[in-house]
PDB file of N, CA and C in Angstrom:
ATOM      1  N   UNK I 160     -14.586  23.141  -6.200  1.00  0.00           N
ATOM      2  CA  UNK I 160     -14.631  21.765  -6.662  1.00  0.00           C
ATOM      3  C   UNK I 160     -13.426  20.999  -6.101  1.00  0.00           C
ATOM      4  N   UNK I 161     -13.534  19.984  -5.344  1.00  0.00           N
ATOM      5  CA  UNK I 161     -12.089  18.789  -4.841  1.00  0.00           C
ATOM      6  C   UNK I 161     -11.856  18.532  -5.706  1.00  0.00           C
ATOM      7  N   UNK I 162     -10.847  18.213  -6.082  1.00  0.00           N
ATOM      8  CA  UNK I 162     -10.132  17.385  -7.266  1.00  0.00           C
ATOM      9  C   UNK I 162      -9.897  16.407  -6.264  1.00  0.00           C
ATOM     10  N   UNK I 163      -9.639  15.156  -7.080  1.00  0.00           N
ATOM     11  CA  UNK I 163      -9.546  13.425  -6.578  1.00  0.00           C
ATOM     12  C   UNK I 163      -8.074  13.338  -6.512  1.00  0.00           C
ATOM     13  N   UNK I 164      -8.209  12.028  -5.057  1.00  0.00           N
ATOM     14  CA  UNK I 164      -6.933  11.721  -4.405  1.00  0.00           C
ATOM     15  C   UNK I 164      -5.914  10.915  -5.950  1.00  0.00           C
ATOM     16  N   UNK I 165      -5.111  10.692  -5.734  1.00  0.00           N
ATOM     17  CA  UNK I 165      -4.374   9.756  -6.019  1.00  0.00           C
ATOM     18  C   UNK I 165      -4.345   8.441  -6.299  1.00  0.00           C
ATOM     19  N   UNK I 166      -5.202   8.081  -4.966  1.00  0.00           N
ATOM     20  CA  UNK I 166      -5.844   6.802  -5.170  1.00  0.00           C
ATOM     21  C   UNK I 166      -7.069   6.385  -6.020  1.00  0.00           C
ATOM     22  N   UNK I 167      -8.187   7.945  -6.063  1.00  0.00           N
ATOM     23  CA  UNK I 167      -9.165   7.950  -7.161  1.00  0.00           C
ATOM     24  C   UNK I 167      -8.580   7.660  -8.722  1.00  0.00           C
ATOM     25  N   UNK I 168      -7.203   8.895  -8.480  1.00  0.00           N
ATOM     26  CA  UNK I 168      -6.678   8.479 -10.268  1.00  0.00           C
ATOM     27  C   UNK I 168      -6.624   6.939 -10.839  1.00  0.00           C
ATOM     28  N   UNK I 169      -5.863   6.500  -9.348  1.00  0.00           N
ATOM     29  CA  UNK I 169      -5.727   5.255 -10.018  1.00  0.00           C
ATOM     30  C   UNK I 169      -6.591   4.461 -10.458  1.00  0.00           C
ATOM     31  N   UNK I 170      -7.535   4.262  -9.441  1.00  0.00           N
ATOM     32  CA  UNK I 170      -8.671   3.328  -9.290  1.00  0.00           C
ATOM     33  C   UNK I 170      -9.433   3.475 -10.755  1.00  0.00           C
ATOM     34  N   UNK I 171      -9.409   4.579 -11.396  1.00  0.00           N
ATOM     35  CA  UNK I 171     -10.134   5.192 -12.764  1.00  0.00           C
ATOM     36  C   UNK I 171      -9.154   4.791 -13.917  1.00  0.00           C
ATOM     37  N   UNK I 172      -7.665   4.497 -13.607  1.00  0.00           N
ATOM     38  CA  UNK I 172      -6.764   4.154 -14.764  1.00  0.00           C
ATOM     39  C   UNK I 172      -7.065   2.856 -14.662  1.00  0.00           C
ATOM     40  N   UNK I 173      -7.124   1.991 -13.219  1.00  0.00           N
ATOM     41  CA  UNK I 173      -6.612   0.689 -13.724  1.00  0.00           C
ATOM     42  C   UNK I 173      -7.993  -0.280 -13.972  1.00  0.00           C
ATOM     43  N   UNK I 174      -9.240   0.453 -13.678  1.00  0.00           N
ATOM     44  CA  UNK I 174     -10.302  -0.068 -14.576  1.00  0.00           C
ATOM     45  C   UNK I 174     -10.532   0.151 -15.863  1.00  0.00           C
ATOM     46  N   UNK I 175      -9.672   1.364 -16.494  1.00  0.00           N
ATOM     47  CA  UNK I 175      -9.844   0.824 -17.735  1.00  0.00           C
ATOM     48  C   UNK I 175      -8.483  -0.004 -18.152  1.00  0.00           C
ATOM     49  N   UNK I 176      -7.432  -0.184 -17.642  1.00  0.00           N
ATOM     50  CA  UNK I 176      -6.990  -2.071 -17.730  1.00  0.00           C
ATOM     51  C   UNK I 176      -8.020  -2.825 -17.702  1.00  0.00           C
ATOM     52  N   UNK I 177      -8.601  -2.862 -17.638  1.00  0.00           N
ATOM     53  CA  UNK I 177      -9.723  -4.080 -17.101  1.00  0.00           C
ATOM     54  C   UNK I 177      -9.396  -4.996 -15.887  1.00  0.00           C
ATOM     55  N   UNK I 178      -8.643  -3.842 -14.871  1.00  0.00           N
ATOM     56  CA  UNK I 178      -8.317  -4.846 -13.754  1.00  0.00           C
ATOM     57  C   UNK I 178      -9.525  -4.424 -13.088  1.00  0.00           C
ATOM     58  N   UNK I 179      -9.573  -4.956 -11.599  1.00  0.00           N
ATOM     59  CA  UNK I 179     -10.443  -5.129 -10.302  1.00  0.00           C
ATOM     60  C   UNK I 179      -9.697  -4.455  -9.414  1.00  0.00           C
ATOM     61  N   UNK I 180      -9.862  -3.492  -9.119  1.00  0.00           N
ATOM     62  CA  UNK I 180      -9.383  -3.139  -8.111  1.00  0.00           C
ATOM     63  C   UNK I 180      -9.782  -3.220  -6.476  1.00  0.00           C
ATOM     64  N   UNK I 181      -9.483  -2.646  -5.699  1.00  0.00           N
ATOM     65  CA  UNK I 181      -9.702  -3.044  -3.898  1.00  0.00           C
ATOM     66  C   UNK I 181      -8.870  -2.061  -3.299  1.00  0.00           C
ATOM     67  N   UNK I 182      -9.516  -1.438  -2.368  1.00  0.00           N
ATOM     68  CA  UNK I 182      -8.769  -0.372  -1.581  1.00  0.00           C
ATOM     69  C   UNK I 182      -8.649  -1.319  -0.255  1.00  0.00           C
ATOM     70  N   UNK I 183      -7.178  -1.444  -0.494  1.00  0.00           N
ATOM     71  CA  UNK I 183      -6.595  -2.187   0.594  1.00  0.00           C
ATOM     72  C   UNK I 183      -5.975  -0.631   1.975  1.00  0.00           C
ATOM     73  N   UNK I 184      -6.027   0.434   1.631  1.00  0.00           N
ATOM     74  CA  UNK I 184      -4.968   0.949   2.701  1.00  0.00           C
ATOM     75  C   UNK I 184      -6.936   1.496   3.449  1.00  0.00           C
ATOM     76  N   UNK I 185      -6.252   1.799   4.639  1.00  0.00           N
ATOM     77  CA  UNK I 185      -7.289   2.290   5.534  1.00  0.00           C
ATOM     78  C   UNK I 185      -7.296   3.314   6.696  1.00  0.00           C
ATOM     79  N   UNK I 186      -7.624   3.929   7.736  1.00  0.00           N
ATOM     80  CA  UNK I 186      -7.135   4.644   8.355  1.00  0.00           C
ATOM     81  C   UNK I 186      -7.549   4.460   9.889  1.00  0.00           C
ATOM     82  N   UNK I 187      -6.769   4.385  10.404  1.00  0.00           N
ATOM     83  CA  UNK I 187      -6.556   3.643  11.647  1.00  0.00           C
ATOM     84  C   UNK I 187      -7.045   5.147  13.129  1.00  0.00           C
ATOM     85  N   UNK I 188      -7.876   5.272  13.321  1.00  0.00           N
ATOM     86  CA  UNK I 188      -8.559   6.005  14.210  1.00  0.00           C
ATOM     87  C   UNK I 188      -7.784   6.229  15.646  1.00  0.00           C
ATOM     88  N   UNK I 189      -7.458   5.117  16.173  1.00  0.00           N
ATOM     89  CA  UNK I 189      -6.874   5.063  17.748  1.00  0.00           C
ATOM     90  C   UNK I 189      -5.153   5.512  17.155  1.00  0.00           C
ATOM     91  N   UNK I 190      -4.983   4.910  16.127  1.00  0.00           N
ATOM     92  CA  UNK I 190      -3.133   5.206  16.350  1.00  0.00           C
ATOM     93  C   UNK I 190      -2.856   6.751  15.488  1.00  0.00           C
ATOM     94  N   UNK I 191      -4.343   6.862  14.422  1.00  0.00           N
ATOM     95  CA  UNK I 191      -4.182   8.445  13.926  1.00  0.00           C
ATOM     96  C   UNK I 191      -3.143   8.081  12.742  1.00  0.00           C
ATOM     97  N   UNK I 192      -3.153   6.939  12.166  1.00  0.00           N
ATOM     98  CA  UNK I 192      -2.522   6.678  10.964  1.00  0.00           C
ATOM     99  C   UNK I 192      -2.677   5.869   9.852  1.00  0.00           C
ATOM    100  N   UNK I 193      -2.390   6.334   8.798  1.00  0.00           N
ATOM    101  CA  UNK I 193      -3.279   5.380   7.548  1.00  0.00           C
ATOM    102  C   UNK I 193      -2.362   4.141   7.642  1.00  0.00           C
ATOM    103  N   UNK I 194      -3.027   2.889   7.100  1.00  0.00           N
ATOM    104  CA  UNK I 194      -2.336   1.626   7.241  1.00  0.00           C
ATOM    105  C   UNK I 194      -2.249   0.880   6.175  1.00  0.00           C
ATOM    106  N   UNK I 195      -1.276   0.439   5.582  1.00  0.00           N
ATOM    107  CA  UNK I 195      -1.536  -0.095   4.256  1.00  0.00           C
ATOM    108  C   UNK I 195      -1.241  -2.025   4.015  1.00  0.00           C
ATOM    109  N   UNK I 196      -1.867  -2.173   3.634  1.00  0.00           N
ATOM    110  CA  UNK I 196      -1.400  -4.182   3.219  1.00  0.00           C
ATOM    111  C   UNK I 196       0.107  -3.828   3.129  1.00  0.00           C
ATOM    112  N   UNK I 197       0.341  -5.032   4.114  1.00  0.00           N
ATOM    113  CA  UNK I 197       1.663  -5.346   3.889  1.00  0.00           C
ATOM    114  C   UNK I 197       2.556  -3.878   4.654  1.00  0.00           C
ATOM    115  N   UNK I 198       1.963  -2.905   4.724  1.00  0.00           N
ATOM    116  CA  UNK I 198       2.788  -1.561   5.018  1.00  0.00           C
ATOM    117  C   UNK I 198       2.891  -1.012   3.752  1.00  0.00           C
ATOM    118  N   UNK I 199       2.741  -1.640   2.828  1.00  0.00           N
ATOM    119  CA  UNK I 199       3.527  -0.575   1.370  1.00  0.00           C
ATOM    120  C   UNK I 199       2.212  -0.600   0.028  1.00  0.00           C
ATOM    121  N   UNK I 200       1.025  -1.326   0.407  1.00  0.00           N
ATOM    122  CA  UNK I 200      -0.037  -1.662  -0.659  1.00  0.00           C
ATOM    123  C   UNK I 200      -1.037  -0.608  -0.727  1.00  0.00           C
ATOM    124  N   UNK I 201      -1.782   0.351  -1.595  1.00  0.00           N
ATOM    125  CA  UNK I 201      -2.941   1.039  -1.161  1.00  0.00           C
ATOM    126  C   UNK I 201      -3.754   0.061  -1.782  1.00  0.00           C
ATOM    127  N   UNK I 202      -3.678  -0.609  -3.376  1.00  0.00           N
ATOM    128  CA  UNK I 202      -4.398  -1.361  -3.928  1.00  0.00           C
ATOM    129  C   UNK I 202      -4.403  -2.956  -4.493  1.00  0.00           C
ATOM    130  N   UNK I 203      -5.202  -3.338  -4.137  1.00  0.00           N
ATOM    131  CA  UNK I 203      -4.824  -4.742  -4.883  1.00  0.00           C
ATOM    132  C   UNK I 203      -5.969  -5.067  -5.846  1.00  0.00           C
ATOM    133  N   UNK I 204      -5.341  -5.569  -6.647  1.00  0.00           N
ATOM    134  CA  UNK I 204      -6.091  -5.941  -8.573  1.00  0.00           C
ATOM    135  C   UNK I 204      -6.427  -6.789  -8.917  1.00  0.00           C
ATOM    136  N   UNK I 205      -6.763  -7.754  -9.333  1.00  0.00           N
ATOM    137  CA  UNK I 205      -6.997  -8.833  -9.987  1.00  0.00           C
ATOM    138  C   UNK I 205      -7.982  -9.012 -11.788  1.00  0.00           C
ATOM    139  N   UNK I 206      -7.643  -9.310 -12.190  1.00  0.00           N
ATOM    140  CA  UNK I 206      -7.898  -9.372 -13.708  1.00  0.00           C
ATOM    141  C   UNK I 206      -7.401 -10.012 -15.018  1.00  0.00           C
ATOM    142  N   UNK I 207      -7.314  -9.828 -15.489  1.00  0.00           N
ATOM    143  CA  UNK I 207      -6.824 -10.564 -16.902  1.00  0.00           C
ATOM    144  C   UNK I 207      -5.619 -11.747 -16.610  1.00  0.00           C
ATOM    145  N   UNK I 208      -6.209 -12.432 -15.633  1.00  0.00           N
ATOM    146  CA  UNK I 208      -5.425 -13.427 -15.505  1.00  0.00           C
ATOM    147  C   UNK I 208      -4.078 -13.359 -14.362  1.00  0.00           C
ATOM    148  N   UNK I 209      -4.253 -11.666 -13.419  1.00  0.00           N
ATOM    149  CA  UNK I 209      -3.220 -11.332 -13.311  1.00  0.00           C
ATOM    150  C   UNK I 209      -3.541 -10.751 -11.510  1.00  0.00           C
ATOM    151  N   UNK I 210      -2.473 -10.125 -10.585  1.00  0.00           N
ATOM    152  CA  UNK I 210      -3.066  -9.897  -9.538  1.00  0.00           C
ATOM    153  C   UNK I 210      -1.537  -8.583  -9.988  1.00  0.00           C
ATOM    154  N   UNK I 211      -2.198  -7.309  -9.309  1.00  0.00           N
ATOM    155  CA  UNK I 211      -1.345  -6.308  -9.351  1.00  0.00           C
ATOM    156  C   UNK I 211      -1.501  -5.212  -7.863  1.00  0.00           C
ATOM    157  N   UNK I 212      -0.567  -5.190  -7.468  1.00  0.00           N
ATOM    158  CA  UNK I 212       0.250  -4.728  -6.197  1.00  0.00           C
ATOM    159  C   UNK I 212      -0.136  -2.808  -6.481  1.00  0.00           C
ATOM    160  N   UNK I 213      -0.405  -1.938  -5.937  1.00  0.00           N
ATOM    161  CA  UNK I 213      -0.178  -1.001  -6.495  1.00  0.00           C
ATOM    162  C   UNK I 213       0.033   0.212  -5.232  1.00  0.00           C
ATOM    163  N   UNK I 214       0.846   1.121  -5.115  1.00  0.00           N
ATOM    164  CA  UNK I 214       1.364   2.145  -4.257  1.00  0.00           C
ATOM    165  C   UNK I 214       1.035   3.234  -5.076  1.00  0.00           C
ATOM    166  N   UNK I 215       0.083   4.136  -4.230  1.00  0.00           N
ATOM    167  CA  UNK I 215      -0.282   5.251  -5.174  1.00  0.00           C
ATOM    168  C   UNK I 215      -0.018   6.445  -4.087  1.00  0.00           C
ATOM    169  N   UNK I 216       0.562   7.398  -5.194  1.00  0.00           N
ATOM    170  CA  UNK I 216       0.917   8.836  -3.870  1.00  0.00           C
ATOM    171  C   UNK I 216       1.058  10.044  -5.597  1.00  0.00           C
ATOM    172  N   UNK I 217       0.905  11.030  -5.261  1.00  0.00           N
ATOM    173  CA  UNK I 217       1.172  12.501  -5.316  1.00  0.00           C
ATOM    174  C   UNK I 217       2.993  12.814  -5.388  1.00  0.00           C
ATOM    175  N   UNK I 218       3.446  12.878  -3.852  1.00  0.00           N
ATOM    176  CA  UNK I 218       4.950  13.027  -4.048  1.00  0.00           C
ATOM    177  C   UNK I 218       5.609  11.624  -3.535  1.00  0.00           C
ATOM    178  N   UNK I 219       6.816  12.089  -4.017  1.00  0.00           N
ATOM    179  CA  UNK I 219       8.123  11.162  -3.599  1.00  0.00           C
ATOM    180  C   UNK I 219       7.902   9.387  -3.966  1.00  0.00           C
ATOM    181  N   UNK I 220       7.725   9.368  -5.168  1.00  0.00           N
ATOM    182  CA  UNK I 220       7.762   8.758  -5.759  1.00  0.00           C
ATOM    183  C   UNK I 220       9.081   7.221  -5.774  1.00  0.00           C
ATOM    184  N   UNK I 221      10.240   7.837  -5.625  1.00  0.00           N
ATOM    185  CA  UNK I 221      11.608   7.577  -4.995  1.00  0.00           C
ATOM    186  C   UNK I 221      11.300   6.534  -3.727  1.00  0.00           C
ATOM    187  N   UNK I 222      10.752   7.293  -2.995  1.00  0.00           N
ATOM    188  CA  UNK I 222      10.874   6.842  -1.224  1.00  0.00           C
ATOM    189  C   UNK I 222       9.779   5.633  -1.561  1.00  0.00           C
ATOM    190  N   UNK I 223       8.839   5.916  -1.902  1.00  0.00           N
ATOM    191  CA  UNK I 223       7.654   4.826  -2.161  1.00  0.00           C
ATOM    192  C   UNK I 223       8.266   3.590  -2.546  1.00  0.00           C
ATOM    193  N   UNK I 224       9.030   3.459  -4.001  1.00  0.00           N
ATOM    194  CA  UNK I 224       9.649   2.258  -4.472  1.00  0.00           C
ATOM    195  C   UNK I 224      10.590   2.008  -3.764  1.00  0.00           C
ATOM    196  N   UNK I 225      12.110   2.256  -2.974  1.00  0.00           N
ATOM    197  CA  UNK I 225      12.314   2.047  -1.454  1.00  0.00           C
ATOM    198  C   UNK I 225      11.361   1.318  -0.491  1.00  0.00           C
ATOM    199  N   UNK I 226      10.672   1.857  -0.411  1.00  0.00           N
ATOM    200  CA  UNK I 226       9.666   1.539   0.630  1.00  0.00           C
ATOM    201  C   UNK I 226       8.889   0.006   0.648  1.00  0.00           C
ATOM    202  N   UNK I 227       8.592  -0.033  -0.812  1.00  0.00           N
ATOM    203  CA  UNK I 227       8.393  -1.382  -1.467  1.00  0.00           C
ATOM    204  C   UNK I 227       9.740  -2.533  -1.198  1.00  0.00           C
ATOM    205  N   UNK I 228      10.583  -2.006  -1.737  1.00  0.00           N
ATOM    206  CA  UNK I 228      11.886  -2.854  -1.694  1.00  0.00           C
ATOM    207  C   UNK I 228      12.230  -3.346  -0.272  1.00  0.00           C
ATOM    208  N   UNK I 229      12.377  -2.650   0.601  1.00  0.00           N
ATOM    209  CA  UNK I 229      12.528  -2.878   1.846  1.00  0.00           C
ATOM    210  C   UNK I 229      11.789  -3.935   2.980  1.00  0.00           C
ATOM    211  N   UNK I 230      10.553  -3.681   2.414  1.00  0.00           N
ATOM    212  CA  UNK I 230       9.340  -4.450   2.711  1.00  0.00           C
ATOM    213  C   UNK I 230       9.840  -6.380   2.431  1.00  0.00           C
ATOM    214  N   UNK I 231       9.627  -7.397   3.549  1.00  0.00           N
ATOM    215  CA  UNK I 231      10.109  -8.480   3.823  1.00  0.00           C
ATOM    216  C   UNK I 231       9.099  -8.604   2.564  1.00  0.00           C
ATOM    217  N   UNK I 232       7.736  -8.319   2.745  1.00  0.00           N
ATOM    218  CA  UNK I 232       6.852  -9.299   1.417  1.00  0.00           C
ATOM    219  C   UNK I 232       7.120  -9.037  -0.030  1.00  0.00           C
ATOM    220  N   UNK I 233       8.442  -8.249  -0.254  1.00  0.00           N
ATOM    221  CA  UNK I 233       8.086  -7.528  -1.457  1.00  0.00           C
ATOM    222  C   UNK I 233       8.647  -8.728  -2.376  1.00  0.00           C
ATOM    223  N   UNK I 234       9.592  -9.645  -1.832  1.00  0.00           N
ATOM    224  CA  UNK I 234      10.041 -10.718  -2.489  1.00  0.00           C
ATOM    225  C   UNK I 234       8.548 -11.969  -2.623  1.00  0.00           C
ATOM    226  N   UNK I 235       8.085 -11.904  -1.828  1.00  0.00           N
ATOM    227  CA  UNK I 235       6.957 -13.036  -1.578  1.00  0.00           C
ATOM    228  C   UNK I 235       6.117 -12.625  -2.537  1.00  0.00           C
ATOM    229  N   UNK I 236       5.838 -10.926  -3.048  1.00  0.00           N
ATOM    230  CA  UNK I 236       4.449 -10.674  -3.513  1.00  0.00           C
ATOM    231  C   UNK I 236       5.428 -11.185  -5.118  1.00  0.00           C
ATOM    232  N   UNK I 237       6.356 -10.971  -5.286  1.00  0.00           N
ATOM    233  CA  UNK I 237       6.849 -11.612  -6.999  1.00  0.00           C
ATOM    234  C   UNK I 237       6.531 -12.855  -7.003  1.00  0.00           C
ATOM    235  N   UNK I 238       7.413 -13.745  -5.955  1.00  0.00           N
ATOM    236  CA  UNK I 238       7.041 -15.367  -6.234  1.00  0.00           C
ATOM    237  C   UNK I 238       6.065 -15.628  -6.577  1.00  0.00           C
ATOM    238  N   UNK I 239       5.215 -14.910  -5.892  1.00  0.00           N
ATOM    239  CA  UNK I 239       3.252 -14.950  -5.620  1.00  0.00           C
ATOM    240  C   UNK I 239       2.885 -14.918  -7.505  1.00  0.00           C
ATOM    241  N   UNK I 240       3.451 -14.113  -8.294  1.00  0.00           N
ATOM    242  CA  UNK I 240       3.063 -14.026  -9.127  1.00  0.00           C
ATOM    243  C   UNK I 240       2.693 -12.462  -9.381  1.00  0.00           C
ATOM    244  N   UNK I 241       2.367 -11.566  -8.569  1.00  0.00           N
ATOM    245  CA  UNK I 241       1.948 -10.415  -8.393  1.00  0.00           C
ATOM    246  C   UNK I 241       3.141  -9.209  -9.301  1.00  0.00           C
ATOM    247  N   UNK I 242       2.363  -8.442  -9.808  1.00  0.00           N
ATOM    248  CA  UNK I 242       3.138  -7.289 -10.240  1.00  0.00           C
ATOM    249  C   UNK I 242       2.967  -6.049  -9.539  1.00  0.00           C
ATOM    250  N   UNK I 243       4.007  -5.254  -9.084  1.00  0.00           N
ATOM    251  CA  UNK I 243       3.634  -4.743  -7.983  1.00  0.00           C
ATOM    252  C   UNK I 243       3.982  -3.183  -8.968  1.00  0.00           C
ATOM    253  N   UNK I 244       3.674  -2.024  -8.360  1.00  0.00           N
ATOM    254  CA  UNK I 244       3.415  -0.913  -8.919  1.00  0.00           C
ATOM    255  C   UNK I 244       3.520   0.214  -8.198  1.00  0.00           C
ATOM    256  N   UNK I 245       4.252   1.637  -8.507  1.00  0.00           N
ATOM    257  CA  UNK I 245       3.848   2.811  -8.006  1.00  0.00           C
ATOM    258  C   UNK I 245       3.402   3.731  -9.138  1.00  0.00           C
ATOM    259  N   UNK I 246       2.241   4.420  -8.352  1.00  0.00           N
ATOM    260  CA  UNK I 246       1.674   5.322  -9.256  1.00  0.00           C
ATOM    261  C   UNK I 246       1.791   6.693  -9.059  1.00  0.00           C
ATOM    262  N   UNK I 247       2.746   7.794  -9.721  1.00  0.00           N
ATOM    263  CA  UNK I 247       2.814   8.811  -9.320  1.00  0.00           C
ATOM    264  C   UNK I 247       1.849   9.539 -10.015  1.00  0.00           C
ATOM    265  N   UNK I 248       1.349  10.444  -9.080  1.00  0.00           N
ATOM    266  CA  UNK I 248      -0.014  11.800 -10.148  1.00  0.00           C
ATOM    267  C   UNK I 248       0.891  12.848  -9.469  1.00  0.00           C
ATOM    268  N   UNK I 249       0.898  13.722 -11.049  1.00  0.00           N
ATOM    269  CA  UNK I 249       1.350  15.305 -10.711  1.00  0.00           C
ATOM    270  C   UNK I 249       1.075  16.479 -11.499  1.00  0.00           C
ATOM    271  N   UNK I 250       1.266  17.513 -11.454  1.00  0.00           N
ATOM    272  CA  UNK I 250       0.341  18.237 -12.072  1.00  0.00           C
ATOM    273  C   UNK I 250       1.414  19.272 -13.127  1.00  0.00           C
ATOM    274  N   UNK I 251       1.139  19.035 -14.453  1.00  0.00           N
ATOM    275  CA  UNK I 251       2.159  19.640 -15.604  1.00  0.00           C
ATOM    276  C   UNK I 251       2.051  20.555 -15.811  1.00  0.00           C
ATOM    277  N   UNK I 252       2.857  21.413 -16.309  1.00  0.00           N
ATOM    278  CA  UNK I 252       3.225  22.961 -16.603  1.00  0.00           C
ATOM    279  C   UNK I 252       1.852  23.414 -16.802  1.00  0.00           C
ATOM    280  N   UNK I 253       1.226  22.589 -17.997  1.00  0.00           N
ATOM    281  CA  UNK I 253      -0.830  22.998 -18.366  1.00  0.00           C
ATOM    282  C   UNK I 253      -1.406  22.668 -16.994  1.00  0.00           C
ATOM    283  N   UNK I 254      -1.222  22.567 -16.127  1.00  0.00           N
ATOM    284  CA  UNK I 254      -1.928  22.225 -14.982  1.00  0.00           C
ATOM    285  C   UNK I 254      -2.535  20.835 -15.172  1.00  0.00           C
ATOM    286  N   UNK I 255      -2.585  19.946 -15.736  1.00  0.00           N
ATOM    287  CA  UNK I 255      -3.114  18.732 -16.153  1.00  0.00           C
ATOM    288  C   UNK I 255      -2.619  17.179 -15.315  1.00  0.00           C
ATOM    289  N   UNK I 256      -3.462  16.426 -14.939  1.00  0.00           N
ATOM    290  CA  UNK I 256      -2.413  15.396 -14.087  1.00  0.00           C
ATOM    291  C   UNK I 256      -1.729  14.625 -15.088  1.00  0.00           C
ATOM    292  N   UNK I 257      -0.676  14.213 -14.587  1.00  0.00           N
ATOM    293  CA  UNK I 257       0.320  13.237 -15.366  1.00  0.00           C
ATOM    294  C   UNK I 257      -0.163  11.624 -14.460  1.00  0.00           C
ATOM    295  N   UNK I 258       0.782  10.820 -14.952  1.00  0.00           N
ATOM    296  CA  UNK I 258       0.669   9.997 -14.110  1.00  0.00           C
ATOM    297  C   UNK I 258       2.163   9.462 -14.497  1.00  0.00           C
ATOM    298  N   UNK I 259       2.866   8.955 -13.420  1.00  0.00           N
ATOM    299  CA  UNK I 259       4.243   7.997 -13.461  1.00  0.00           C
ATOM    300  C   UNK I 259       4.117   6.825 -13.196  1.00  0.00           C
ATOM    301  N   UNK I 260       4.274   5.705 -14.077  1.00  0.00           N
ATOM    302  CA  UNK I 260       3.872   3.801 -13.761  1.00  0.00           C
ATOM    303  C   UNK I 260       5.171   3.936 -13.782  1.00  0.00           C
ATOM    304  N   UNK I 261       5.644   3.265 -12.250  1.00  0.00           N
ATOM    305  CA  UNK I 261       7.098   2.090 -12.345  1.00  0.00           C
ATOM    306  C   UNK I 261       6.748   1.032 -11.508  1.00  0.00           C
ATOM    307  N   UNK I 262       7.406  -0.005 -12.549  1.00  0.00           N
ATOM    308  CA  UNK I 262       6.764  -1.290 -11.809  1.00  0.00           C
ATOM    309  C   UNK I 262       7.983  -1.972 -11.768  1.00  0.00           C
ATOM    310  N   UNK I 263       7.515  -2.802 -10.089  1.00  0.00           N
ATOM    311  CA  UNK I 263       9.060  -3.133  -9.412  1.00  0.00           C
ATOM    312  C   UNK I 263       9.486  -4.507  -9.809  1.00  0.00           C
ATOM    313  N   UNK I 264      10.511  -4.709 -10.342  1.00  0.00           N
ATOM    314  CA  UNK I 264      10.940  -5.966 -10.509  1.00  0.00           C
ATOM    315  C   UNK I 264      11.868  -6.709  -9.720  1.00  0.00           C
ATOM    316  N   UNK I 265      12.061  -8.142  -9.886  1.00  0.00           N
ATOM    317  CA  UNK I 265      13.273  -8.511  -8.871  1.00  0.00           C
ATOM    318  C   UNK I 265      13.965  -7.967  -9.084  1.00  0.00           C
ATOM    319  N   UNK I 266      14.886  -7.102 -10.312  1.00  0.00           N
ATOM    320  CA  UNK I 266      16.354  -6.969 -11.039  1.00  0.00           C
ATOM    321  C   UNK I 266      16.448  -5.603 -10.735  1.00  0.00           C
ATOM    322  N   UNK I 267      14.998  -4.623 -11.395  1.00  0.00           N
ATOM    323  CA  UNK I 267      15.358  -3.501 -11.834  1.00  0.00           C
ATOM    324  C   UNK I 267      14.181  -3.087 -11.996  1.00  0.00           C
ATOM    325  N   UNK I 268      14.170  -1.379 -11.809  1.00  0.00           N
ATOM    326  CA  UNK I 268      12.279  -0.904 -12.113  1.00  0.00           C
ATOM    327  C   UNK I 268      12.428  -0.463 -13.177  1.00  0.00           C
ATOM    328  N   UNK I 269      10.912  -0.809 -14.005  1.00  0.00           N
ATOM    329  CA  UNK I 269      10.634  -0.502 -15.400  1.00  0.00           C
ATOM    330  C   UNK I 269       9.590   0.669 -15.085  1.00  0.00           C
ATOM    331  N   UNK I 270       9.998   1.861 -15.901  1.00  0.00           N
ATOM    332  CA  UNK I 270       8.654   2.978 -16.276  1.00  0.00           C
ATOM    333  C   UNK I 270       7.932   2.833 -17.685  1.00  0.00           C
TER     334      UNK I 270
END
């Protein structure tokens, strides 16, 4: 049996937010590399009034929000209104997935 990507977890958490989700990242055939909005987006949301940014991975959780920060749009996607997000999935002592929400702010990340 596969167990589901990362990006499946999410896509299954953040509909029951009652967001919309969109698989923004894709995989790029000639260069042999996945490509994401902006460089740092797998998903984008829209819902309850709201549009949400979201980076979903397995490991390194760390480098991802970096990765966000670094990013020229990451200031544009706040102004925008957007809440932007990493989603870590990992698997607990019971073997069970976890999930890690930190969501990036101008100041400081909240879990």
């Amino acid at each position: 049996m596969a167990t589901k990507s990362p990006t499946q977890r999410s896509l299954e958490y953040l509909r029951e937010q009652g967001m919309k989700p969109w698989i923004c990242e894709y995989w790029n055939a000639f260069s042999r590399k996945r490509v994401d909005l902006f460089g740092c987006i797998d998903l984008l949301c829209i819902g309850n009034g709201q549009t949400w940014a979201v980076q979903t991975t397995s490991t390194g959780v760390s480098s991802r929000i970096q990765k966000i920060r670094e990013s020229e749009y990451f200031p544009i996607m706040l102004e925008s209104g957007w809440r932007v997000f990493v989603h870590g999935w990992r698997k607990n002592s019971k073997g069970r997935y976890v999930q890690r929400i930190v969501e990036l702010t101008k100041d400081a990340d909240v879990e």
